[in-house]
Amino acid sequence: MHSASLLLATFLYSLSVVAFYPYSIKKSTSGKDERHKRFYPLSPDIWDGSTDAPTLVIEKKPISKSIRDNKYIILKSDPPTVPSSLAVDQDGSDFSFVVTLLFGSSKTPLYMLLDTGASNTWLMSSDCTTSACNSHNTFGASDSKSFRPNSSATWDVTYGTGSVSGIGGTDSVSFAGYTLQDFGFGMATNASDDFNSYVMDGILGLGRDPDNQIGTPSIMSALKSRNLIQQNTIGVHFRRHAEKPADGVLTFGMINKDVLDGDLSYTTTVPGSTLWEIPAGGFGVDGKPAPLQPNTTVIVDTGTSWILLPPTDAAALHGMIPGSKQNGASYQVPCDSSAVVQFTFSDVTYNVSSKDYVGAKGANSALCASNIVGHQAFGPNTWLLGDVFLKNVYTVFDFGDGNGKEGRIGFGKVKAVPTASTSTSTSTSAGEAATAKASGSGSRTAASTTASTASPSQSGGSQQGMGLGNGAGLVGVPRMMAVSSMLAGCVGIGMLMA
């Protein structure tokens, strides 16, 4: 394994959370970087402030929850009232975001981790006897009269410190008002003990790559080929566990206007990349740009919770946050920091408020952990933005049409919750608020409601012209979209390669 990944794994093991770090770099014989996804489960060590090691403490708050037959607790979101949508639930720590899919003739519910980093879909098989499978919900022949196993279609996936392997399977799967007959997926007949740490029963692959290691069409390919969606898109809205309403939602084939406030600003994916990878426009703090390296790109992944920046960029960013302190790949920041971190795409700038990038406080320290990590997940000019950024923007992943229309990612402002008084500060702006009432008809028919490229908003949120690129200074002084998220460890699985 790449030495940098081992160093990051050591850092992650010092944290007090259970989460995923999904990526590492492997050098191919051709000399090019092959991209692999990996995870590192995090051990519950506690930072008492006596050392520089940070901690991210999970605080379970009173909230609606569903206690499963096994040991895991899922915090439930409200049922969506828009068509073609699934409620996005989570584990209560803002680490793992899952949706419920119903498999087979018995419609067995399984919690599937959302992962835009890969197109593989697999679930734990009832034939699996490992500790991890025994502690999760599973699926197999006894659960469905229509299930067909394919023992000759073997597969295996290694995620650094953990692994799964199994055979192929075919059955119906129902979700969001759709039912896919004869859908192929992986049946994990072996799962390492690492999976005891995670709530999900399987992975829902939502990546761009049409190929996957399991050898079955992705769920988006199946929807598109069967003409069940008018737009080849998914829309994602995550909600922090402590926020109300609990309106996390995944929408297929349409733009969720109950969540989106205004238009989307789209950025086309990088040519030749099979990831959700887009060019960066800039980054900085409080309207001041940090130096942007040429040809910097950004991978946007629902399966990752932290922000991971190459060491040079992480150092530049934290150097603009007063009172920050570096400790290897990790940083600490003042617990009362009010600096606003910013990222720009296609001339629209989005904020990450201090309540999101400021992590847990050490018991004997005046500093808190920073939820922005200095680690080169890919090349020296590639960032990894996960749920820390996505949690309070509405994000649309557009797969394109395969006939010349390229993939793209659209970000938009989330509707504010109507309250007696709405904050207008940069750290608690309308962009952080939850959506207003849902007004969907409940019909499954996917509407064609593609939004246009965003124009400057007259009511706050995002605006074009920030100019945080290349350290060249501000082109304009826009109103910012506050991206509020309770950051955590890197969550995700995907991009699976042998």
Tab-separated table of C-alpha atoms in Angstrom:
chain	number	residue	atom	x	y	z
A	1	MET	CA	0.000	0.000	0.000
A	2	HIS	CA	1.197	3.515	-0.719
A	3	SER	CA	3.147	4.985	2.212
A	4	ALA	CA	1.039	8.153	2.282
A	5	SER	CA	-2.063	6.034	2.768
A	6	LEU	CA	-0.424	4.236	5.683
A	7	LEU	CA	0.411	7.557	7.294
A	8	LEU	CA	-3.158	8.714	6.895
A	9	ALA	CA	-4.440	5.425	8.274
A	10	THR	CA	-2.303	5.965	11.387
A	11	PHE	CA	-3.805	9.432	11.764
A	12	LEU	CA	-7.342	8.169	11.284
A	13	TYR	CA	-6.920	5.461	13.885
A	14	SER	CA	-6.266	8.195	16.463
A	15	LEU	CA	-9.783	9.552	16.044
A	16	SER	CA	-12.807	8.670	18.135
A	17	VAL	CA	-15.198	7.816	15.342
A	18	VAL	CA	-16.101	4.993	13.024
A	19	ALA	CA	-15.918	6.120	9.420
A	20	PHE	CA	-14.423	5.417	6.043
A	21	TYR	CA	-11.381	6.795	4.277
A	22	PRO	CA	-12.026	5.538	0.776
A	23	TYR	CA	-9.039	6.271	-1.446
A	24	SER	CA	-5.412	5.372	-1.938
A	25	ILE	CA	-2.957	5.610	-4.829
A	26	LYS	CA	-1.320	2.628	-6.457
A	27	LYS	CA	1.418	3.024	-9.031
A	28	SER	CA	0.768	1.010	-12.158
A	29	THR	CA	3.457	-0.555	-14.315
A	30	SER	CA	2.769	2.134	-16.897
A	31	GLY	CA	3.853	4.794	-14.423
A	32	LYS	CA	0.392	6.310	-14.227
A	33	ASP	CA	-1.626	6.663	-11.057
A	34	GLU	CA	-4.396	4.106	-10.794
A	35	ARG	CA	-7.171	5.294	-8.532
A	36	HIS	CA	-8.443	2.952	-5.877
A	37	LYS	CA	-10.994	3.379	-3.137
A	38	ARG	CA	-10.227	2.130	0.325
A	39	PHE	CA	-11.557	2.538	3.817
A	40	TYR	CA	-9.954	2.645	7.219
A	41	PRO	CA	-12.204	1.968	10.237
A	42	LEU	CA	-11.457	4.365	13.049
A	43	SER	CA	-10.884	3.269	16.622
A	44	PRO	CA	-12.513	4.980	19.649
A	45	ASP	CA	-9.429	6.652	21.101
A	46	ILE	CA	-10.207	9.821	23.004
A	47	TRP	CA	-8.198	13.021	22.746
A	48	ASP	CA	-8.009	14.621	26.209
A	49	GLY	CA	-6.044	17.637	25.042
A	50	SER	CA	-2.752	16.306	26.409
A	51	THR	CA	-1.499	15.576	22.903
A	52	ASP	CA	-1.986	17.129	19.501
A	53	ALA	CA	-4.079	14.234	18.185
A	54	PRO	CA	-7.597	15.443	17.359
A	55	THR	CA	-10.832	13.636	18.004
A	56	LEU	CA	-14.256	13.780	16.441
A	57	VAL	CA	-16.703	12.827	19.192
A	58	ILE	CA	-20.066	11.471	18.114
A	59	GLU	CA	-22.869	12.899	20.214
A	60	LYS	CA	-26.141	11.019	19.945
A	61	LYS	CA	-29.005	13.468	20.309
A	62	PRO	CA	-32.691	12.765	20.973
A	63	ILE	CA	-34.157	12.256	17.548
A	64	SER	CA	-36.557	9.937	15.772
A	65	LYS	CA	-34.831	6.621	15.298
A	66	SER	CA	-35.560	3.114	14.148
A	67	ILE	CA	-33.991	0.326	16.220
A	68	ARG	CA	-33.271	-2.621	13.964
A	69	ASP	CA	-33.236	-6.320	14.849
A	70	ASN	CA	-29.456	-6.050	15.015
A	71	LYS	CA	-27.302	-3.724	17.114
A	72	TYR	CA	-27.345	-0.787	14.711
A	73	ILE	CA	-29.504	2.308	15.026
A	74	ILE	CA	-30.713	4.237	12.002
A	75	LEU	CA	-31.943	7.807	12.383
A	76	LYS	CA	-34.857	8.091	10.019
A	77	SER	CA	-35.653	10.992	7.706
A	78	ASP	CA	-39.204	12.033	6.949
A	79	PRO	CA	-40.812	10.202	4.011
A	80	PRO	CA	-40.389	12.288	0.842
A	81	THR	CA	-43.536	13.574	-0.825
A	82	VAL	CA	-41.894	14.278	-4.181
A	83	PRO	CA	-41.985	11.548	-6.855
A	84	SER	CA	-39.062	9.262	-7.663
A	85	SER	CA	-37.402	9.912	-4.306
A	86	LEU	CA	-36.006	8.020	-1.328
A	87	ALA	CA	-35.555	9.273	2.220
A	88	VAL	CA	-31.866	9.491	3.138
A	89	ASP	CA	-31.322	8.132	6.643
A	90	GLN	CA	-28.113	8.058	8.660
A	91	ASP	CA	-26.325	6.586	11.646
A	92	GLY	CA	-26.684	9.637	13.880
A	93	SER	CA	-23.089	10.774	13.537
A	94	ASP	CA	-23.303	12.398	10.080
A	95	PHE	CA	-20.877	9.731	8.865
A	96	SER	CA	-22.925	7.175	6.930
A	97	PHE	CA	-25.880	8.134	4.745
A	98	VAL	CA	-28.091	5.258	3.662
A	99	VAL	CA	-31.296	4.587	1.745
A	100	THR	CA	-33.648	1.612	1.999
A	101	LEU	CA	-34.037	-0.656	-1.026
A	102	LEU	CA	-36.507	-3.560	-1.093
A	103	PHE	CA	-35.158	-6.796	-2.557
A	104	GLY	CA	-36.980	-9.823	-3.923
A	105	SER	CA	-40.545	-11.091	-3.801
A	106	SER	CA	-40.660	-10.532	-0.040
A	107	LYS	CA	-39.424	-6.946	-0.483
A	108	THR	CA	-36.727	-7.425	2.147
A	109	PRO	CA	-35.506	-3.979	3.296
A	110	LEU	CA	-31.757	-3.396	3.297
A	111	TYR	CA	-29.871	-0.229	4.212
A	112	MET	CA	-27.551	0.726	1.348
A	113	LEU	CA	-24.740	3.264	1.651
A	114	LEU	CA	-24.890	5.996	-1.007
A	115	ASP	CA	-21.675	6.017	-3.006
A	116	THR	CA	-21.160	8.184	-6.070
A	117	GLY	CA	-17.541	7.014	-6.145
A	118	ALA	CA	-18.368	3.652	-7.743
A	119	SER	CA	-21.082	1.922	-9.735
A	120	ASN	CA	-20.915	-1.368	-7.835
A	121	THR	CA	-24.027	-2.458	-5.941
A	122	TRP	CA	-23.696	-5.336	-3.488
A	123	LEU	CA	-25.376	-6.565	-0.338
A	124	MET	CA	-24.650	-9.062	2.416
A	125	SER	CA	-25.812	-12.581	1.619
A	126	SER	CA	-27.671	-14.833	4.060
A	127	ASP	CA	-25.108	-17.493	3.113
A	128	CYS	CA	-22.385	-15.385	4.697
A	129	THR	CA	-21.431	-16.650	8.155
A	130	THR	CA	-18.829	-14.092	9.186
A	131	SER	CA	-19.286	-11.896	12.229
A	132	ALA	CA	-20.009	-8.853	10.061
A	133	CYS	CA	-22.774	-10.597	8.118
A	134	ASN	CA	-24.262	-12.050	11.302
A	135	SER	CA	-24.562	-8.555	12.741
A	136	HIS	CA	-26.313	-7.085	9.688
A	137	ASN	CA	-29.500	-7.589	7.737
A	138	THR	CA	-28.920	-10.087	4.924
A	139	PHE	CA	-30.726	-11.426	1.871
A	140	GLY	CA	-30.873	-14.783	0.101
A	141	ALA	CA	-32.928	-17.554	-1.480
A	142	SER	CA	-35.101	-18.047	1.594
A	143	ASP	CA	-36.207	-14.418	1.366
A	144	SER	CA	-37.442	-14.479	-2.231
A	145	LYS	CA	-39.076	-16.938	-4.609
A	146	SER	CA	-37.639	-15.034	-7.577
A	147	PHE	CA	-33.986	-14.896	-6.468
A	148	ARG	CA	-31.461	-16.507	-8.837
A	149	PRO	CA	-27.870	-16.948	-7.635
A	150	ASN	CA	-24.966	-17.123	-10.072
A	151	SER	CA	-22.174	-19.001	-8.320
A	152	SER	CA	-19.905	-18.801	-11.363
A	153	ALA	CA	-19.884	-14.985	-11.284
A	154	THR	CA	-17.418	-14.587	-8.446
A	155	TRP	CA	-15.981	-11.250	-7.359
A	156	ASP	CA	-13.888	-9.816	-4.589
A	157	VAL	CA	-13.152	-6.309	-3.449
A	158	THR	CA	-10.374	-5.229	-1.093
A	159	TYR	CA	-10.667	-1.956	0.803
A	160	GLY	CA	-7.276	-1.673	2.498
A	161	THR	CA	-8.042	-3.042	5.997
A	162	GLY	CA	-11.208	-4.854	4.991
A	163	SER	CA	-12.649	-6.886	2.178
A	164	VAL	CA	-15.786	-8.464	0.754
A	165	SER	CA	-16.216	-11.226	-1.774
A	166	GLY	CA	-19.032	-13.282	-3.148
A	167	ILE	CA	-21.097	-14.314	-6.137
A	168	GLY	CA	-23.617	-12.685	-8.428
A	169	GLY	CA	-27.341	-12.618	-7.914
A	170	THR	CA	-30.437	-11.515	-9.799
A	171	ASP	CA	-33.808	-10.474	-8.434
A	172	SER	CA	-36.240	-7.604	-8.329
A	173	VAL	CA	-35.428	-4.418	-6.443
A	174	SER	CA	-37.973	-1.731	-5.545
A	175	PHE	CA	-37.248	1.856	-4.554
A	176	ALA	CA	-38.634	5.361	-5.034
A	177	GLY	CA	-41.726	4.034	-6.839
A	178	TYR	CA	-39.659	1.972	-9.308
A	179	THR	CA	-39.381	-1.795	-9.559
A	180	LEU	CA	-36.514	-3.277	-11.560
A	181	GLN	CA	-37.072	-6.908	-12.470
A	182	ASP	CA	-34.051	-9.136	-13.098
A	183	PHE	CA	-31.616	-6.650	-11.620
A	184	GLY	CA	-28.093	-7.944	-11.091
A	185	PHE	CA	-26.058	-7.249	-7.957
A	186	GLY	CA	-23.295	-8.718	-5.853
A	187	MET	CA	-24.024	-11.128	-3.004
A	188	ALA	CA	-21.270	-10.865	-0.391
A	189	THR	CA	-20.679	-14.360	1.005
A	190	ASN	CA	-17.684	-13.128	2.968
A	191	ALA	CA	-17.195	-9.796	4.714
A	192	SER	CA	-14.306	-8.952	7.015
A	193	ASP	CA	-14.869	-7.965	10.627
A	194	ASP	CA	-14.253	-4.321	9.713
A	195	PHE	CA	-17.864	-4.132	8.596
A	196	ASN	CA	-19.022	-4.660	12.166
A	197	SER	CA	-18.307	-0.957	12.612
A	198	TYR	CA	-20.755	0.269	9.977
A	199	VAL	CA	-24.528	0.452	9.730
A	200	MET	CA	-24.988	-0.395	6.074
A	201	ASP	CA	-26.054	-3.805	4.775
A	202	GLY	CA	-24.560	-3.097	1.361
A	203	ILE	CA	-23.474	-0.450	-1.111
A	204	LEU	CA	-25.603	1.405	-3.680
A	205	GLY	CA	-23.210	2.372	-6.474
A	206	LEU	CA	-24.042	5.703	-8.119
A	207	GLY	CA	-20.730	6.355	-9.860
A	208	ARG	CA	-20.163	7.431	-13.469
A	209	ASP	CA	-18.081	4.473	-14.588
A	210	PRO	CA	-20.288	2.196	-16.748
A	211	ASP	CA	-18.114	-0.769	-15.767
A	212	ASN	CA	-17.859	-2.262	-12.306
A	213	GLN	CA	-15.982	-5.076	-10.674
A	214	ILE	CA	-19.095	-7.135	-9.983
A	215	GLY	CA	-19.919	-7.278	-13.703
A	216	THR	CA	-23.524	-6.094	-13.586
A	217	PRO	CA	-25.129	-2.894	-14.940
A	218	SER	CA	-25.393	-0.086	-12.414
A	219	ILE	CA	-28.764	0.892	-11.073
A	220	MET	CA	-28.678	4.111	-13.107
A	221	SER	CA	-27.822	2.181	-16.274
A	222	ALA	CA	-30.782	-0.095	-15.611
A	223	LEU	CA	-33.170	2.819	-15.111
A	224	LYS	CA	-31.945	4.541	-18.264
A	225	SER	CA	-31.946	1.458	-20.507
A	226	ARG	CA	-35.510	0.612	-19.489
A	227	ASN	CA	-36.681	4.173	-20.189
A	228	LEU	CA	-37.853	4.685	-16.622
A	229	ILE	CA	-36.251	8.105	-16.183
A	230	GLN	CA	-36.502	11.136	-18.445
A	231	GLN	CA	-33.291	12.706	-17.168
A	232	ASN	CA	-30.186	10.671	-16.441
A	233	THR	CA	-29.648	12.374	-13.105
A	234	ILE	CA	-29.704	11.914	-9.363
A	235	GLY	CA	-30.276	14.729	-6.903
A	236	VAL	CA	-28.845	14.529	-3.389
A	237	HIS	CA	-29.764	16.485	-0.294
A	238	PHE	CA	-28.175	15.551	3.035
A	239	ARG	CA	-29.364	16.792	6.396
A	240	ARG	CA	-27.350	16.802	9.611
A	241	HIS	CA	-28.787	14.608	12.337
A	242	ALA	CA	-29.271	17.528	14.735
A	243	GLU	CA	-31.218	19.615	12.227
A	244	LYS	CA	-34.909	19.773	11.493
A	245	PRO	CA	-36.763	18.953	9.378
A	246	ALA	CA	-35.257	15.536	8.778
A	247	ASP	CA	-35.606	15.919	5.019
A	248	GLY	CA	-32.602	14.139	3.537
A	249	VAL	CA	-33.602	12.886	0.102
A	250	LEU	CA	-32.249	11.119	-2.992
A	251	THR	CA	-34.195	11.859	-6.193
A	252	PHE	CA	-33.922	9.944	-9.469
A	253	GLY	CA	-34.439	11.420	-12.937
A	254	MET	CA	-35.628	14.886	-11.969
A	255	ILE	CA	-34.769	18.074	-10.124
A	256	ASN	CA	-36.293	18.235	-6.655
A	257	LYS	CA	-37.865	21.683	-6.605
A	258	ASP	CA	-39.061	21.179	-3.033
A	259	VAL	CA	-35.412	21.308	-1.961
A	260	LEU	CA	-33.797	23.578	-4.545
A	261	ASP	CA	-34.119	27.336	-4.121
A	262	GLY	CA	-33.490	28.984	-7.495
A	263	ASP	CA	-31.273	27.558	-10.218
A	264	LEU	CA	-28.377	25.169	-10.325
A	265	SER	CA	-24.860	26.155	-11.327
A	266	TYR	CA	-23.378	23.356	-13.429
A	267	THR	CA	-19.747	22.414	-13.969
A	268	THR	CA	-18.832	19.868	-16.671
A	269	THR	CA	-16.809	16.860	-15.586
A	270	VAL	CA	-13.138	16.541	-16.501
A	271	PRO	CA	-12.707	14.920	-19.946
A	272	GLY	CA	-11.504	11.337	-19.742
A	273	SER	CA	-12.309	10.902	-16.053
A	274	THR	CA	-14.774	8.214	-14.984
A	275	LEU	CA	-15.216	9.882	-11.602
A	276	TRP	CA	-17.466	12.760	-10.618
A	277	GLU	CA	-14.493	15.058	-11.135
A	278	ILE	CA	-14.734	18.756	-12.015
A	279	PRO	CA	-12.236	21.625	-12.355
A	280	ALA	CA	-11.741	23.832	-9.320
A	281	GLY	CA	-12.301	27.549	-9.652
A	282	GLY	CA	-10.679	28.641	-6.419
A	283	PHE	CA	-10.662	28.453	-2.643
A	284	GLY	CA	-9.979	30.724	0.256
A	285	VAL	CA	-11.122	32.144	3.582
A	286	ASP	CA	-13.346	35.156	4.278
A	287	GLY	CA	-13.260	36.326	0.671
A	288	LYS	CA	-9.478	36.189	0.421
A	289	PRO	CA	-8.128	33.743	-2.178
A	290	ALA	CA	-5.549	31.087	-1.482
A	291	PRO	CA	-3.056	30.209	-4.241
A	292	LEU	CA	-4.687	27.776	-6.650
A	293	GLN	CA	-2.390	25.288	-8.345
A	294	PRO	CA	-2.800	25.021	-12.143
A	295	ASN	CA	-5.211	22.376	-13.374
A	296	THR	CA	-6.632	21.654	-9.930
A	297	THR	CA	-9.587	19.281	-10.020
A	298	VAL	CA	-12.137	18.220	-7.428
A	299	ILE	CA	-13.722	14.806	-6.890
A	300	VAL	CA	-17.190	15.130	-5.387
A	301	ASP	CA	-18.206	11.999	-3.511
A	302	THR	CA	-21.234	11.234	-1.337
A	303	GLY	CA	-19.207	8.380	0.141
A	304	THR	CA	-16.666	10.726	1.751
A	305	SER	CA	-17.388	12.926	4.750
A	306	TRP	CA	-14.252	14.980	5.244
A	307	ILE	CA	-12.590	17.514	3.002
A	308	LEU	CA	-9.218	16.159	1.908
A	309	LEU	CA	-6.779	18.600	0.344
A	310	PRO	CA	-3.191	17.965	-0.787
A	311	PRO	CA	-0.776	19.069	1.974
A	312	THR	CA	0.234	22.313	0.254
A	313	ASP	CA	-3.376	23.418	-0.213
A	314	ALA	CA	-4.379	22.353	3.297
A	315	ALA	CA	-1.494	24.340	4.746
A	316	ALA	CA	-2.394	27.416	2.684
A	317	LEU	CA	-6.038	27.230	3.744
A	318	HIS	CA	-5.363	26.735	7.447
A	319	GLY	CA	-2.729	29.456	7.310
A	320	MET	CA	-5.578	31.870	6.575
A	321	ILE	CA	-7.574	30.722	9.628
A	322	PRO	CA	-6.282	32.729	12.615
A	323	GLY	CA	-4.948	30.587	15.451
A	324	SER	CA	-4.765	27.304	13.532
A	325	LYS	CA	-2.096	24.731	14.347
A	326	GLN	CA	-0.673	21.910	12.234
A	327	ASN	CA	0.116	18.398	13.422
A	328	GLY	CA	1.186	16.355	10.412
A	329	ALA	CA	-1.796	15.743	8.152
A	330	SER	CA	-4.184	17.075	10.776
A	331	TYR	CA	-4.901	20.591	11.943
A	332	GLN	CA	-6.409	22.217	14.980
A	333	VAL	CA	-8.310	25.482	14.935
A	334	PRO	CA	-9.706	27.764	17.641
A	335	CYS	CA	-13.001	26.379	18.867
A	336	ASP	CA	-14.553	29.833	18.531
A	337	SER	CA	-13.246	30.417	15.003
A	338	SER	CA	-15.589	32.489	12.868
A	339	ALA	CA	-13.581	32.321	9.649
A	340	VAL	CA	-15.570	31.149	6.627
A	341	VAL	CA	-13.910	28.638	4.294
A	342	GLN	CA	-14.897	28.981	0.640
A	343	PHE	CA	-14.773	26.937	-2.567
A	344	THR	CA	-15.549	28.192	-6.073
A	345	PHE	CA	-16.851	26.302	-9.111
A	346	SER	CA	-17.859	27.912	-12.414
A	347	ASP	CA	-17.607	31.395	-10.871
A	348	VAL	CA	-19.996	30.565	-8.017
A	349	THR	CA	-18.578	30.492	-4.484
A	350	TYR	CA	-19.906	28.346	-1.633
A	351	ASN	CA	-19.159	28.723	2.069
A	352	VAL	CA	-18.253	26.146	4.672
A	353	SER	CA	-19.106	27.746	8.000
A	354	SER	CA	-16.934	27.427	11.083
A	355	LYS	CA	-19.512	25.319	12.866
A	356	ASP	CA	-18.843	22.660	10.235
A	357	TYR	CA	-15.076	22.647	9.809
A	358	VAL	CA	-14.474	23.118	13.549
A	359	GLY	CA	-14.532	19.666	15.112
A	360	ALA	CA	-14.519	18.363	18.648
A	361	LYS	CA	-12.694	20.069	21.514
A	362	GLY	CA	-10.031	18.366	23.582
A	363	ALA	CA	-10.852	18.176	27.287
A	364	ASN	CA	-7.601	19.917	28.241
A	365	SER	CA	-7.079	22.071	25.188
A	366	ALA	CA	-8.303	25.385	23.876
A	367	LEU	CA	-8.166	24.044	20.320
A	368	CYS	CA	-10.585	21.910	18.347
A	369	ALA	CA	-9.907	19.439	15.568
A	370	SER	CA	-10.219	20.719	12.018
A	371	ASN	CA	-12.436	18.646	9.763
A	372	ILE	CA	-10.263	19.548	6.765
A	373	VAL	CA	-7.395	17.076	6.385
A	374	GLY	CA	-4.098	17.581	4.586
A	375	HIS	CA	-3.717	14.411	2.545
A	376	GLN	CA	-2.985	13.749	-1.115
A	377	ALA	CA	-5.732	11.274	-1.949
A	378	PHE	CA	-4.919	11.422	-5.664
A	379	GLY	CA	-2.556	13.681	-7.566
A	380	PRO	CA	-0.958	16.802	-6.060
A	381	ASN	CA	-3.648	18.983	-7.643
A	382	THR	CA	-6.769	16.963	-6.801
A	383	TRP	CA	-9.132	17.678	-3.923
A	384	LEU	CA	-11.715	15.350	-2.414
A	385	LEU	CA	-14.922	17.011	-1.258
A	386	GLY	CA	-17.494	14.876	0.488
A	387	ASP	CA	-20.471	15.336	2.745
A	388	VAL	CA	-18.781	18.178	4.599
A	389	PHE	CA	-19.460	20.237	1.487
A	390	LEU	CA	-22.561	18.481	0.191
A	391	LYS	CA	-24.614	18.560	3.354
A	392	ASN	CA	-26.275	21.921	2.786
A	393	VAL	CA	-26.180	22.352	-0.927
A	394	TYR	CA	-28.551	20.576	-3.234
A	395	THR	CA	-26.403	18.582	-5.647
A	396	VAL	CA	-27.359	17.096	-8.998
A	397	PHE	CA	-25.140	14.477	-10.630
A	398	ASP	CA	-25.949	14.499	-14.363
A	399	PHE	CA	-24.661	11.383	-16.141
A	400	GLY	CA	-25.147	12.828	-19.639
A	401	ASP	CA	-26.810	10.873	-22.415
A	402	GLY	CA	-23.909	8.826	-23.758
A	403	ASN	CA	-24.391	10.481	-27.163
A	404	GLY	CA	-22.118	13.462	-26.810
A	405	LYS	CA	-23.664	15.127	-23.778
A	406	GLU	CA	-20.979	15.119	-21.107
A	407	GLY	CA	-21.483	14.496	-17.429
A	408	ARG	CA	-21.748	17.472	-15.119
A	409	ILE	CA	-22.392	18.398	-11.489
A	410	GLY	CA	-24.830	21.087	-10.441
A	411	PHE	CA	-24.851	22.834	-7.066
A	412	GLY	CA	-27.757	24.881	-5.793
A	413	LYS	CA	-29.036	26.655	-2.728
A	414	VAL	CA	-31.284	24.770	-0.328
A	415	LYS	CA	-34.615	26.354	0.545
A	416	ALA	CA	-34.793	28.005	3.933
A	417	VAL	CA	-37.132	26.756	6.607
A	418	PRO	CA	-39.765	29.412	7.396
A	419	THR	CA	-39.164	30.578	10.957
A	420	ALA	CA	-40.044	33.583	13.052
A	421	SER	CA	-36.579	35.001	12.466
A	422	THR	CA	-34.051	33.798	9.907
A	423	SER	CA	-30.383	34.442	10.514
A	424	THR	CA	-28.504	36.338	7.815
A	425	SER	CA	-24.960	35.972	9.097
A	426	THR	CA	-22.377	34.274	6.921
A	427	SER	CA	-22.199	31.299	9.271
A	428	THR	CA	-25.963	30.822	9.589
A	429	SER	CA	-27.350	32.016	6.299
A	430	ALA	CA	-30.400	30.816	4.443
A	431	GLY	CA	-28.164	28.416	2.563
A	432	GLU	CA	-27.764	26.393	5.746
A	433	ALA	CA	-31.445	26.085	6.452
A	434	ALA	CA	-33.524	23.097	5.626
A	435	THR	CA	-36.092	22.961	2.880
A	436	ALA	CA	-39.547	24.386	3.177
A	437	LYS	CA	-42.681	22.281	2.870
A	438	ALA	CA	-42.767	19.396	0.424
A	439	SER	CA	-45.417	19.621	-2.249
A	440	GLY	CA	-44.784	16.615	-4.500
A	441	SER	CA	-47.751	14.789	-5.940
A	442	GLY	CA	-46.432	11.363	-4.982
A	443	SER	CA	-46.601	10.237	-8.610
A	444	ARG	CA	-43.732	8.075	-9.889
A	445	THR	CA	-43.568	9.762	-13.283
A	446	ALA	CA	-40.262	11.558	-13.673
A	447	ALA	CA	-40.760	15.154	-14.712
A	448	SER	CA	-38.407	17.026	-17.017
A	449	THR	CA	-37.292	19.972	-14.898
A	450	THR	CA	-33.647	20.531	-15.684
A	451	ALA	CA	-32.451	23.793	-14.185
A	452	SER	CA	-30.366	26.269	-16.091
A	453	THR	CA	-26.984	27.591	-15.084
A	454	ALA	CA	-27.327	29.765	-12.019
A	455	SER	CA	-27.567	33.503	-12.209
A	456	PRO	CA	-26.889	35.851	-9.290
A	457	SER	CA	-29.524	35.401	-6.633
A	458	GLN	CA	-31.447	38.388	-5.348
A	459	SER	CA	-32.237	36.695	-2.062
A	460	GLY	CA	-28.820	35.582	-0.906
A	461	GLY	CA	-27.143	32.214	-1.278
A	462	SER	CA	-24.698	31.811	-4.146
A	463	GLN	CA	-23.586	34.318	-6.728
A	464	GLN	CA	-21.198	34.347	-9.637
A	465	GLY	CA	-17.941	36.234	-9.761
A	466	MET	CA	-16.080	35.433	-6.557
A	467	GLY	CA	-12.799	34.878	-8.339
A	468	LEU	CA	-10.974	32.763	-5.755
A	469	GLY	CA	-8.716	31.282	-8.422
A	470	ASN	CA	-4.920	31.462	-8.735
A	471	GLY	CA	-4.639	33.981	-5.915
A	472	ALA	CA	-5.421	36.742	-8.387
A	473	GLY	CA	-7.776	38.626	-6.107
A	474	LEU	CA	-11.517	39.153	-6.018
A	475	VAL	CA	-13.475	39.754	-9.197
A	476	GLY	CA	-16.598	40.598	-7.240
A	477	VAL	CA	-17.982	40.452	-3.736
A	478	PRO	CA	-20.955	38.127	-3.938
A	479	ARG	CA	-23.410	36.922	-1.387
A	480	MET	CA	-22.277	33.471	-0.325
A	481	MET	CA	-24.023	30.161	-0.053
A	482	ALA	CA	-23.373	28.784	3.411
A	483	VAL	CA	-22.576	25.105	3.281
A	484	SER	CA	-23.369	23.842	6.758
A	485	SER	CA	-22.380	20.324	7.642
A	486	MET	CA	-21.377	18.452	10.743
A	487	LEU	CA	-18.136	17.100	9.447
A	488	ALA	CA	-16.867	13.707	10.271
A	489	GLY	CA	-14.567	11.020	8.995
A	490	CYS	CA	-14.334	10.013	5.388
A	491	VAL	CA	-17.238	7.760	4.586
A	492	GLY	CA	-17.362	5.798	1.431
A	493	ILE	CA	-16.660	2.860	-0.730
A	494	GLY	CA	-16.217	2.752	-4.452
A	495	MET	CA	-13.880	2.811	-7.429
A	496	LEU	CA	-13.151	-0.825	-6.875
A	497	MET	CA	-10.209	-2.274	-8.758
A	498	ALA	CA	-8.326	-5.529	-8.482
